[in-house]
mmCIF file of C-alpha atoms in Angstrom:
data_model
loop_
_atom_site.group_PDB
_atom_site.id
_atom_site.type_symbol
_atom_site.label_atom_id
_atom_site.label_comp_id
_atom_site.label_asym_id
_atom_site.label_seq_id
_atom_site.Cartn_x
_atom_site.Cartn_y
_atom_site.Cartn_z
ATOM 1 C CA UNK A 1 0.000 0.000 0.000
ATOM 2 C CA UNK A 2 1.264 3.438 -0.898
ATOM 3 C CA UNK A 3 1.497 6.137 1.727
ATOM 4 C CA UNK A 4 2.559 9.736 1.225
ATOM 5 C CA UNK A 5 3.358 11.884 4.238
ATOM 6 C CA UNK A 6 3.814 15.632 3.933
ATOM 7 C CA UNK A 7 5.684 17.775 6.415
ATOM 8 C CA UNK A 8 7.269 21.183 6.662
ATOM 9 C CA UNK A 9 4.242 23.429 6.749
ATOM 10 C CA UNK A 10 3.778 26.187 9.266
ATOM 11 C CA UNK A 11 3.327 29.886 9.859
ATOM 12 C CA UNK A 12 5.667 32.216 8.000
ATOM 13 C CA UNK A 13 5.743 35.957 7.386
ATOM 14 C CA UNK A 14 5.320 37.426 3.918
ATOM 15 C CA UNK A 15 8.586 37.204 2.041
ATOM 16 C CA UNK A 16 9.684 34.183 4.024
ATOM 17 C CA UNK A 17 10.507 30.653 2.898
ATOM 18 C CA UNK A 18 9.397 27.125 3.649
ATOM 19 C CA UNK A 19 10.424 23.730 2.364
ATOM 20 C CA UNK A 20 7.752 21.077 2.184
ATOM 21 C CA UNK A 21 8.611 17.390 2.113
ATOM 22 C CA UNK A 22 6.637 14.414 0.854
ATOM 23 C CA UNK A 23 7.950 11.055 1.992
ATOM 24 C CA UNK A 24 6.751 7.986 0.086
ATOM 25 C CA UNK A 25 6.411 4.483 1.506
ATOM 26 C CA UNK A 26 7.792 2.966 -1.698
ATOM 27 C CA UNK A 27 10.430 3.929 -4.219
ATOM 28 C CA UNK A 28 9.448 7.156 -5.922
ATOM 29 C CA UNK A 29 10.656 5.637 -9.184
ATOM 30 C CA UNK A 30 7.468 3.601 -8.981
ATOM 31 C CA UNK A 31 5.564 6.753 -9.848
ATOM 32 C CA UNK A 32 5.203 8.150 -13.344
ATOM 33 C CA UNK A 33 4.924 11.608 -11.849
ATOM 34 C CA UNK A 34 4.565 13.395 -8.551
ATOM 35 C CA UNK A 35 3.246 16.793 -7.728
ATOM 36 C CA UNK A 36 2.186 19.384 -5.227
ATOM 37 C CA UNK A 37 -1.317 20.781 -5.065
ATOM 38 C CA UNK A 38 -2.935 23.243 -2.704
ATOM 39 C CA UNK A 39 -6.383 24.141 -1.502
ATOM 40 C CA UNK A 40 -7.280 27.413 0.124
ATOM 41 C CA UNK A 41 -10.464 27.825 2.183
ATOM 42 C CA UNK A 42 -13.492 28.071 -0.056
ATOM 43 C CA UNK A 43 -11.487 27.313 -3.182
ATOM 44 C CA UNK A 44 -10.882 24.260 -5.315
ATOM 45 C CA UNK A 45 -7.688 22.282 -5.113
ATOM 46 C CA UNK A 46 -5.164 23.587 -7.643
ATOM 47 C CA UNK A 47 -1.901 22.473 -9.160
ATOM 48 C CA UNK A 48 1.280 23.994 -7.788
ATOM 49 C CA UNK A 49 4.022 21.980 -9.475
ATOM 50 C CA UNK A 50 4.677 18.568 -10.969
ATOM 51 C CA UNK A 51 7.773 16.469 -11.554
ATOM 52 C CA UNK A 52 7.919 13.529 -13.931
ATOM 53 C CA UNK A 53 9.940 10.370 -13.452
ATOM 54 C CA UNK A 54 12.297 11.695 -16.107
ATOM 55 C CA UNK A 55 12.859 14.887 -14.166
ATOM 56 C CA UNK A 56 10.741 17.373 -16.077
ATOM 57 C CA UNK A 57 9.240 20.034 -13.845
ATOM 58 C CA UNK A 58 6.149 22.092 -14.492
ATOM 59 C CA UNK A 59 4.848 25.009 -12.452
ATOM 60 C CA UNK A 60 1.620 26.892 -12.153
ATOM 61 C CA UNK A 61 1.999 30.564 -12.980
ATOM 62 C CA UNK A 62 1.407 31.466 -9.337
ATOM 63 C CA UNK A 63 4.648 29.820 -8.274
ATOM 64 C CA UNK A 64 6.974 30.356 -11.224
ATOM 65 C CA UNK A 65 10.219 31.937 -10.139
ATOM 66 C CA UNK A 66 9.413 31.420 -6.461
ATOM 67 C CA UNK A 67 8.832 27.667 -6.029
ATOM 68 C CA UNK A 68 11.132 24.792 -6.869
ATOM 69 C CA UNK A 69 10.087 21.144 -6.974
ATOM 70 C CA UNK A 70 12.756 18.511 -6.494
ATOM 71 C CA UNK A 71 13.312 14.997 -5.202
ATOM 72 C CA UNK A 72 15.865 12.878 -3.400
ATOM 73 C CA UNK A 73 15.714 9.384 -4.827
ATOM 74 C CA UNK A 74 17.822 7.964 -2.012
ATOM 75 C CA UNK A 75 15.239 9.125 0.537
ATOM 76 C CA UNK A 76 12.140 8.496 -1.608
ATOM 77 C CA UNK A 77 11.153 12.057 -0.847
ATOM 78 C CA UNK A 78 9.894 14.954 -2.940
ATOM 79 C CA UNK A 79 10.299 18.571 -1.928
ATOM 80 C CA UNK A 80 8.785 21.950 -2.623
ATOM 81 C CA UNK A 81 11.004 24.901 -1.831
ATOM 82 C CA UNK A 82 8.863 28.003 -1.516
ATOM 83 C CA UNK A 83 10.490 31.426 -1.426
ATOM 84 C CA UNK A 84 9.090 34.952 -1.350
ATOM 85 C CA UNK A 85 5.874 33.665 0.123
ATOM 86 C CA UNK A 86 2.737 35.767 -0.127
ATOM 87 C CA UNK A 87 -0.472 35.741 1.924
ATOM 88 C CA UNK A 88 -2.267 34.274 -1.087
ATOM 89 C CA UNK A 89 -0.041 31.198 -0.820
ATOM 90 C CA UNK A 90 -1.900 30.290 2.352
ATOM 91 C CA UNK A 91 -3.473 26.877 1.845
ATOM 92 C CA UNK A 92 -3.267 23.220 2.696
ATOM 93 C CA UNK A 93 -0.579 21.715 0.479
ATOM 94 C CA UNK A 94 -0.997 18.155 -0.735
ATOM 95 C CA UNK A 95 1.424 15.723 -2.287
ATOM 96 C CA UNK A 96 0.208 13.501 -5.114
ATOM 97 C CA UNK A 97 1.796 10.524 -6.810
ATOM 98 C CA UNK A 98 0.551 9.182 -10.149
ATOM 99 C CA UNK A 99 1.130 5.713 -11.529
ATOM 100 C CA UNK A 100 0.185 4.080 -14.813
ATOM 101 C CA UNK A 101 0.261 0.307 -15.068
ATOM 102 C CA UNK A 102 -1.091 -0.902 -18.371
ATOM 103 C CA UNK A 103 -4.573 0.582 -18.798
ATOM 104 C CA UNK A 104 -4.859 1.533 -15.138
ATOM 105 C CA UNK A 105 -3.857 4.876 -13.695
ATOM 106 C CA UNK A 106 -3.909 5.576 -9.975
ATOM 107 C CA UNK A 107 -3.448 8.717 -7.917
ATOM 108 C CA UNK A 108 -2.271 8.645 -4.336
ATOM 109 C CA UNK A 109 -2.626 11.624 -2.021
ATOM 110 C CA UNK A 110 -1.053 12.634 1.234
ATOM 111 C CA UNK A 111 -2.967 14.055 4.160
ATOM 112 C CA UNK A 112 -1.819 17.626 3.557
ATOM 113 C CA UNK A 113 0.216 20.172 5.456
ATOM 114 C CA UNK A 114 -0.984 23.655 6.359
ATOM 115 C CA UNK A 115 0.951 26.673 5.122
ATOM 116 C CA UNK A 116 -0.048 30.039 6.532
ATOM 117 C CA UNK A 117 1.575 33.243 5.326
ATOM 118 C CA UNK A 118 0.740 36.119 7.598
ATOM 119 C CA UNK A 119 2.388 38.990 9.395
#
């Protein structure tokens, strides 16, 4: 069974930085892609960044130039480095892993970690 556990959220002032981690219970090479999503109160969950098995990264416009997605294969962990944080970045951040095996695709989600940007 696949488990994803996020950590690293917290309260930070505008302009500050946080690094989120997503630890997987299996080798992250098992996943075709991984990504970070976020959901603010009263809003739908939205894409933040994705990273394919091959290492291609993609970012939502909201985070371009400020966020960096990366992974450590030896630790089976994905990261999201967030710099120059803004109050509008406040949300619960979720880790997602996507697998495709033959005709079957599966998404796994973590439980989320709260990020609050406030002075």
